[in-house]
Amino acid sequence: MIPPQEASARRREIEEKLKQEEETLSFIRDSLEKSDQLTKNMVSILSSFESRLMKLENSIIPVHKQTENLQRLQENVEKTLSCLDHVISYYHVASDTEKIIREGPTGRLEEYLGSMAKIQKAVEYFQDNSPDSPELNKVKLLFERGKESLESEFRSLMTRHSKVVSPVLILDLISGEEELEIQEEVPLEHLPEGVLLDVVRISRWLVEYGRNQDFMNVYYQIRSSQLDRSIKGLREHFRKNSSVSGVPYSPAIPNKRKDTPTKKPIKRPGTIRKAQNLLKQYSQHGLDGKKGGSNLIPLEGRDDMLDVETDAYIHCVSAFVKLAQSEYQLLVEVIPEHHQKKTFDSLIQDALEGLMFEGENIVSAARKAIVRHDFSAVLAIFPILRHLKQTKPEFDQVLQGTAASTKNKLPGLITSMETVGAKALEDFADNIKNDPDKEYNMPKDGTVHELTSNAILFLQQLLDFQETAGAMLASQVLGDTYNIPLDPRETSSSATSYSSEFSRRLLSTYICKVLGNLQLNLLSKSKVYEDPALSAIFLHNNYNYILKALEKSELIQLVAVTQKTAERSYREHIEQQIQTYQRSWLKVTDYIAEKNLPVFQPGVKLRDKERQVIKERFKGFNDGLEELCKIQKAWAIPDTEQRDKIRQAQKRIVKETYGAFLHRYANVPFTKNPEKYIKYHVEQVGDMIDRLFDTSA
């Protein structure tokens, strides 16, 4: 059983908990009642708010709709007023812009173009909305007047600011390519920057809004004139300022390089002047003597105008390429793309025609020179042709897109020059062979004939133009002429392009042909001399001159391409002529040769017949020696080495023979007056021979 005290305590605890639960329940009931009351109040408020909101909506919506309609009406009114203002403005365009149009665009192009835009919009409006309106005619007339003013301004800007490019600037421009080191780029400003911007804007406006292409004709006519005048000015610059020392150098550009050296112009080796210097060099080494006549006009001493004209033309060709490139760059900015090629074609025609005309004149002059056998004038073709071929890739690039007739001008000129050049080469070879001058103006002293020096000089010229000359020969299919088989590997499919090796062989064969013709002609000429010894000296001098000239240049290597033994052959010919000359002394030495002397016993008195024979031998030797020395002293051997060689050889032979003869008969009593017959000592004879071939002795 539970003790009474514990049971009592437990009951009290339970009663307390029950009391607390009852209080909590009572609190919850009160809260629920309050919540119900609040809910009822809220529902009542919301119902009242909803009722009022519905009443407000029913009042506001009609007002809103009415306001919206009013706003729409207001916007329509504003748009209508704006349109009216816009339309009315078109009626004022003519009066607002007439003054600006009348005064023109000069100095205010931006404002002027703005006015033209307004006029154009007015024209479009009246055309669309009121085509019969008198206002349309007003704005149309104003638009046409404004367009004409823009065209006039375009012409004026181009005319006033397009300047001829000065020759010195052109020379700096084209000579810059020759400098290996980096150089300051030469500026070439055709139009000032501000003017160019105006020209471009007018051009675009005329194309886009003016529907006008006449300005393109104005453009190419003005620029064509400047291009043509620039090139002609360069040509005149050469003619006025060129000197014997070479082509004119361009002075420095004044505003940038006042004190700096100028760039050099395009180098053109192989001029006639260079060949003449080579000839002078040979002369200093004793190779050149008095000249005989020839129907070939001499190359040396030519007027330097030939070089000047050649240099001028070569520079004009380079100038055309550079200036045309620059013109195209300017044209691209001004002319619409689909008109650029045609306009450029028209722009360059005058300058290109002038260039081709000058080239054809050179070809024509060369043809005339060939007829009169003036082959030095023909030599001008070679540097020009070489330069044209070198420049052709740039030419083709510049003329890309132009008409076929324009593109074919340069190839046509090149073909003409190749044809006349090949003709000159062939005629020169024929003239060397057929030069008829055999009796008149032959060198009396047997020195080098002018025909020989001319031939060598001409061949020297070809050294600087080996590829050009070889191509000339190849272009005329001269392989058949020289019996050179055409290897398929050496020709292209077009049969007009030959390998450099084949061209070199052609040129070598040609040079050998000229030398062969020259040798035949010299042999023929040598027969003019009655004295075989003088004939031998003549051939010796000419052969020696040819050989030394070949050896002092690359000609010997070029000849060796097809004729390996040429050098040895000339040496043999020279030695053969020396031997022929030496035989002229036999009539002197035969008098004292041992085989022709009388035999006598020492100590035995000579018979009269024997004494007479000895006297005749002395007299014959003395007379022959004096005669030969007198005659041959006036002959010439310009080459000091050969002259000394021939003297020494002859002196040795004569001194030995005369010394033996003198030793044998000096003490023989064949005469009472020995000084009458023994006129010369051995050394005196040697001294006399030493004075041979020396007119000053």
XYZ file of C-alpha atoms in Angstrom, residues 104-522:
419
model
C 29.393 78.629 -105.745
C 31.138 75.965 -103.655
C 34.622 77.499 -103.566
C 35.854 77.658 -100.003
C 32.670 76.220 -98.450
C 32.065 72.855 -100.027
C 30.454 71.375 -96.882
C 27.793 74.086 -96.730
C 27.266 73.932 -100.482
C 26.703 70.176 -100.504
C 24.246 70.599 -97.608
C 22.243 73.071 -99.701
C 22.340 70.719 -102.679
C 20.945 67.963 -100.474
C 18.020 70.224 -99.504
C 17.360 71.085 -103.137
C 17.455 67.449 -104.139
C 14.905 66.510 -101.480
C 12.655 69.343 -102.670
C 12.887 68.054 -106.224
C 11.971 64.551 -105.103
C 9.026 65.854 -103.065
C 7.517 67.913 -105.849
C 8.064 65.130 -108.371
C 6.166 62.698 -106.117
C 3.454 64.992 -104.813
C 3.051 67.952 -107.137
C 4.645 67.262 -110.529
C 2.800 70.181 -112.098
C 3.871 72.662 -109.470
C 5.901 75.682 -110.674
C 8.070 75.148 -107.615
C 9.331 71.924 -109.188
C 10.815 73.825 -112.124
C 12.461 76.294 -109.756
C 14.223 73.689 -107.682
C 15.113 71.648 -110.775
C 16.800 74.632 -112.384
C 18.556 75.411 -109.124
C 19.718 71.797 -108.829
C 21.124 71.796 -112.372
C 22.862 75.095 -111.752
C 24.367 73.729 -108.540
C 25.505 70.569 -110.311
C 27.178 72.634 -113.020
C 28.932 74.675 -110.346
C 30.216 71.475 -108.740
C 31.476 70.248 -112.117
C 33.137 73.606 -112.664
C 34.673 73.463 -109.185
C 35.970 69.952 -109.896
C 37.603 71.159 -113.108
C 38.993 74.241 -111.371
C 40.506 72.269 -108.497
C 42.073 69.740 -110.852
C 43.411 72.440 -113.175
C 44.799 74.736 -110.488
C 46.424 72.072 -108.340
C 47.580 69.484 -110.912
C 51.242 70.319 -111.398
C 53.856 68.866 -113.715
C 56.245 66.619 -111.786
C 59.692 68.198 -111.925
C 62.511 66.258 -113.624
C 64.641 66.274 -110.470
C 61.825 64.701 -108.468
C 61.274 62.082 -111.152
C 64.987 61.251 -111.168
C 64.957 60.850 -107.406
C 61.859 58.682 -107.684
C 63.244 56.265 -110.278
C 66.811 56.233 -108.970
C 65.732 55.172 -105.487
C 65.421 51.587 -106.737
C 69.112 51.476 -107.515
C 70.195 52.229 -103.950
C 70.966 49.178 -101.872
C 70.726 50.946 -98.568
C 67.399 52.142 -97.199
C 66.706 55.625 -98.426
C 64.173 58.235 -97.526
C 61.112 57.655 -99.691
C 60.651 60.394 -102.250
C 57.241 62.048 -101.790
C 55.049 62.402 -104.856
C 52.004 64.472 -104.013
C 49.874 65.117 -107.091
C 47.238 67.117 -105.171
C 47.363 68.774 -101.736
C 45.594 66.701 -99.106
C 42.760 69.191 -98.561
C 42.165 69.618 -102.274
C 42.151 65.847 -102.768
C 39.455 65.474 -100.095
C 37.306 68.090 -101.853
C 37.836 66.451 -105.244
C 36.872 63.048 -103.851
C 33.693 64.463 -102.210
C 32.625 66.225 -105.402
C 33.335 63.080 -107.412
C 31.220 60.900 -105.138
C 28.382 63.442 -105.119
C 28.359 63.702 -108.927
C 28.243 59.923 -109.250
C 25.654 59.298 -106.525
C 23.346 62.295 -106.903
C 24.368 64.139 -110.049
C 24.142 61.073 -112.309
C 27.073 62.590 -114.165
C 30.175 60.979 -115.685
C 31.521 63.931 -117.637
C 33.830 64.813 -114.770
C 35.729 61.565 -115.446
C 36.619 62.886 -118.898
C 37.723 66.154 -117.307
C 39.824 64.191 -114.825
C 41.665 62.034 -117.348
C 42.226 64.940 -119.759
C 43.856 67.089 -117.064
C 45.882 64.286 -115.521
C 46.860 62.926 -118.954
C 48.240 66.324 -119.914
C 50.269 66.536 -116.680
C 51.647 63.018 -117.124
C 52.637 63.664 -120.718
C 54.217 67.030 -119.877
C 56.123 65.511 -116.933
C 57.762 62.899 -119.165
C 58.495 65.418 -121.912
C 59.993 67.722 -119.293
C 62.326 64.935 -118.177
C 63.410 64.365 -121.777
C 64.166 68.055 -122.237
C 66.029 68.075 -118.924
C 68.401 65.452 -120.314
C 68.899 67.262 -123.579
C 69.710 70.533 -121.866
C 71.793 69.337 -118.942
C 73.611 66.192 -120.100
C 77.362 66.471 -120.456
C 80.120 64.289 -121.808
C 80.781 62.961 -118.331
C 77.401 61.281 -118.134
C 73.709 61.749 -117.534
C 72.543 64.544 -115.245
C 72.151 63.811 -111.599
C 69.049 65.038 -109.875
C 69.671 67.704 -107.250
C 68.328 67.153 -103.786
C 64.768 68.094 -102.998
C 65.065 71.729 -101.801
C 62.731 71.657 -98.824
C 64.129 68.520 -97.239
C 67.618 67.731 -98.460
C 69.292 70.980 -99.289
C 72.802 69.862 -98.422
C 72.570 66.121 -98.921
C 74.054 64.402 -101.946
C 71.580 63.363 -104.570
C 70.794 59.854 -105.552
C 72.340 58.645 -108.758
C 70.213 57.931 -111.802
C 69.707 54.535 -113.312
C 72.999 52.988 -114.311
C 73.322 52.017 -117.945
C 76.605 50.207 -118.615
C 77.804 49.453 -122.090
C 77.471 52.837 -123.700
C 79.369 53.793 -126.815
C 81.529 55.988 -124.624
C 82.611 52.952 -122.611
C 83.670 51.084 -125.735
C 85.641 54.105 -126.899
C 87.438 54.178 -123.558
C 88.356 50.545 -124.048
C 89.778 51.393 -127.440
C 91.798 54.232 -125.921
C 93.070 51.815 -123.291
C 94.317 49.500 -126.043
C 95.936 52.492 -127.726
C 97.869 53.287 -124.557
C 99.206 49.747 -124.616
C 100.437 50.160 -128.170
C 97.616 48.413 -129.952
C 96.236 51.283 -131.958
C 98.009 52.919 -134.828
C 97.155 55.060 -137.793
C 93.948 53.975 -139.339
C 93.191 53.115 -142.878
C 89.907 53.813 -144.565
C 86.699 51.872 -144.365
C 83.181 52.324 -145.623
C 82.055 51.748 -142.039
C 81.534 55.047 -140.282
C 84.069 55.177 -137.390
C 82.687 54.493 -133.964
C 85.086 56.653 -132.013
C 84.545 60.362 -131.790
C 80.777 59.983 -132.139
C 78.568 62.834 -131.013
C 77.598 62.284 -127.379
C 74.039 63.228 -128.244
C 73.546 59.573 -129.120
C 74.212 58.637 -125.510
C 72.080 61.526 -124.270
C 69.071 60.476 -126.339
C 69.477 56.873 -125.258
C 69.758 57.794 -121.582
C 66.822 60.156 -121.895
C 64.595 57.503 -123.437
C 65.548 54.857 -120.883
C 64.783 57.235 -118.031
C 61.515 58.283 -119.665
C 60.447 54.625 -119.809
C 61.153 54.201 -116.093
C 59.488 57.535 -115.375
C 56.339 56.463 -117.227
C 56.060 53.304 -115.141
C 56.525 55.133 -111.844
C 54.283 58.067 -112.706
C 51.584 55.784 -114.150
C 51.612 53.730 -110.944
C 51.249 56.918 -108.933
C 48.472 58.175 -111.218
C 46.542 54.954 -110.736
C 46.782 55.279 -106.960
C 45.334 58.786 -107.230
C 42.679 57.706 -109.707
C 41.432 54.931 -107.400
C 40.532 57.548 -104.799
C 38.680 59.831 -107.215
C 37.040 57.624 -109.867
C 34.346 54.967 -109.113
C 35.642 51.417 -109.199
C 33.790 50.233 -112.316
C 35.159 53.201 -114.308
C 38.776 53.073 -113.077
C 40.361 50.827 -115.728
C 38.732 52.608 -118.658
C 39.587 56.060 -117.305
C 43.163 54.996 -116.573
C 43.483 53.597 -120.099
C 42.455 56.978 -121.509
C 44.666 58.866 -119.047
C 47.931 57.178 -120.047
C 47.330 57.145 -123.809
C 49.077 60.428 -124.688
C 52.178 59.684 -122.613
C 52.309 56.078 -123.806
C 51.817 57.087 -127.430
C 54.599 59.645 -127.066
C 56.876 57.004 -125.574
C 56.084 54.527 -128.344
C 56.498 57.254 -130.985
C 59.963 58.084 -129.653
C 60.790 54.383 -129.635
C 59.651 53.956 -133.229
C 61.725 57.002 -134.160
C 64.739 55.271 -132.626
C 63.924 52.140 -134.640
C 63.485 54.212 -137.801
C 66.770 56.035 -137.185
C 68.464 52.679 -136.669
C 67.102 51.400 -139.979
C 68.433 54.486 -141.754
C 71.760 54.083 -139.972
C 71.983 50.490 -141.199
C 71.473 51.654 -144.777
C 74.387 54.081 -144.498
C 76.434 51.542 -142.500
C 76.505 53.716 -139.376
C 76.355 50.874 -136.893
C 77.317 53.054 -133.942
C 73.845 54.618 -134.142
C 72.295 51.145 -134.090
C 74.050 50.440 -130.807
C 71.546 52.751 -129.110
C 68.977 49.990 -129.649
C 70.781 47.576 -127.320
C 70.572 49.393 -123.949
C 67.036 50.540 -124.742
C 65.870 47.068 -125.686
C 67.471 45.557 -122.602
C 65.784 48.149 -120.398
C 62.401 47.619 -122.069
C 62.632 43.884 -121.428
C 63.661 44.435 -117.816
C 60.817 46.912 -117.320
C 58.168 44.845 -119.134
C 56.877 43.031 -115.995
C 56.221 46.402 -114.347
C 54.699 47.684 -117.571
C 52.355 44.701 -117.730
C 51.337 45.195 -114.121
C 50.634 48.891 -114.641
C 48.618 48.232 -117.808
C 46.635 45.381 -116.270
C 42.974 45.849 -117.105
C 43.571 48.251 -119.997
C 42.550 47.552 -123.587
C 44.424 44.927 -125.586
C 45.672 47.603 -127.986
C 47.272 49.418 -125.041
C 48.889 46.273 -123.654
C 50.333 45.340 -127.052
C 52.184 48.610 -127.633
C 55.308 47.682 -125.662
C 55.608 44.102 -127.013
C 55.239 45.554 -130.516
C 58.065 48.031 -129.904
C 60.265 45.287 -128.426
C 59.657 43.137 -131.501
C 60.542 46.034 -133.818
C 63.764 46.683 -131.918
C 64.713 43.015 -131.933
C 64.094 42.851 -135.666
C 66.128 45.930 -136.502
C 68.838 44.851 -134.048
C 69.111 41.445 -135.697
C 69.197 43.165 -139.089
C 72.007 45.416 -137.872
C 74.018 42.449 -136.618
C 73.669 40.612 -139.895
C 74.428 43.673 -142.005
C 77.436 44.485 -139.866
C 78.820 40.988 -140.408
C 78.183 41.273 -144.155
C 79.810 44.692 -144.343
C 82.869 43.418 -142.510
C 83.124 40.717 -145.137
C 82.376 42.892 -148.148
C 84.047 46.171 -147.212
C 85.350 47.168 -150.658
C 88.051 49.622 -149.637
C 91.156 47.804 -150.887
C 93.110 50.388 -152.838
C 92.287 53.734 -151.296
C 93.137 54.974 -147.823
C 94.999 51.816 -146.921
C 97.509 52.553 -144.133
C 100.845 53.166 -145.840
C 102.726 52.039 -142.757
C 100.857 48.745 -142.464
C 99.252 49.610 -139.133
C 95.860 48.497 -137.833
C 93.094 49.132 -140.338
C 90.082 51.137 -139.254
C 87.870 48.233 -140.264
C 89.565 46.125 -137.606
C 89.218 48.681 -134.829
C 85.589 49.302 -135.765
C 84.798 45.612 -135.787
C 86.439 45.007 -132.412
C 84.786 48.083 -130.944
C 81.393 46.890 -132.121
C 81.955 43.442 -130.668
C 83.113 45.019 -127.408
C 79.746 46.731 -127.242
C 77.985 43.392 -127.419
C 79.688 42.213 -124.232
C 77.439 44.412 -122.126
C 74.378 43.222 -124.020
C 75.046 39.531 -124.444
C 71.545 38.399 -123.521
C 69.963 41.163 -125.588
C 72.078 40.467 -128.673
C 71.621 36.718 -128.270
C 67.865 37.174 -128.023
C 67.943 39.331 -131.174
C 69.652 36.556 -133.064
C 67.383 33.909 -131.571
C 64.243 35.920 -132.361
C 65.089 35.731 -136.041
C 65.627 31.968 -135.808
C 69.236 32.412 -136.804
C 70.068 28.959 -135.554
C 69.475 27.739 -139.104
C 71.700 30.490 -140.464
C 74.597 29.398 -138.296
C 73.790 25.686 -138.536
C 73.195 25.426 -134.811
C 70.740 22.608 -134.029
C 67.807 23.665 -131.898
C 67.587 21.495 -128.813
C 63.942 21.201 -127.671
C 65.169 21.838 -124.133
C 66.570 25.191 -125.223
C 63.343 26.603 -126.618
C 59.907 27.174 -125.198
C 56.713 25.933 -126.792
C 56.245 29.296 -128.454
C 59.640 28.982 -130.161
C 60.326 32.605 -129.282
C 62.031 32.185 -125.940
C 65.501 30.680 -125.875
C 67.677 29.579 -122.990
C 70.519 31.888 -122.029
C 73.009 29.149 -122.909
C 71.588 28.792 -126.411
C 71.584 32.566 -126.891
C 75.184 32.647 -125.693
C 76.148 30.026 -128.265
C 74.355 31.970 -130.967
C 76.222 35.122 -130.010
C 79.517 33.241 -129.880
C 78.893 31.870 -133.359
C 78.011 35.351 -134.587
C 81.218 36.841 -133.161
C 83.245 34.063 -134.748
C 81.499 34.791 -138.036
C 82.400 38.504 -137.783
C 86.010 37.652 -136.936
C 86.138 35.187 -139.819
C 84.729 37.772 -142.222
C 87.219 40.297 -140.899
C 90.106 37.907 -141.441
C 89.037 37.202 -145.036
C 88.695 40.911 -145.742
C 92.092 41.680 -144.236
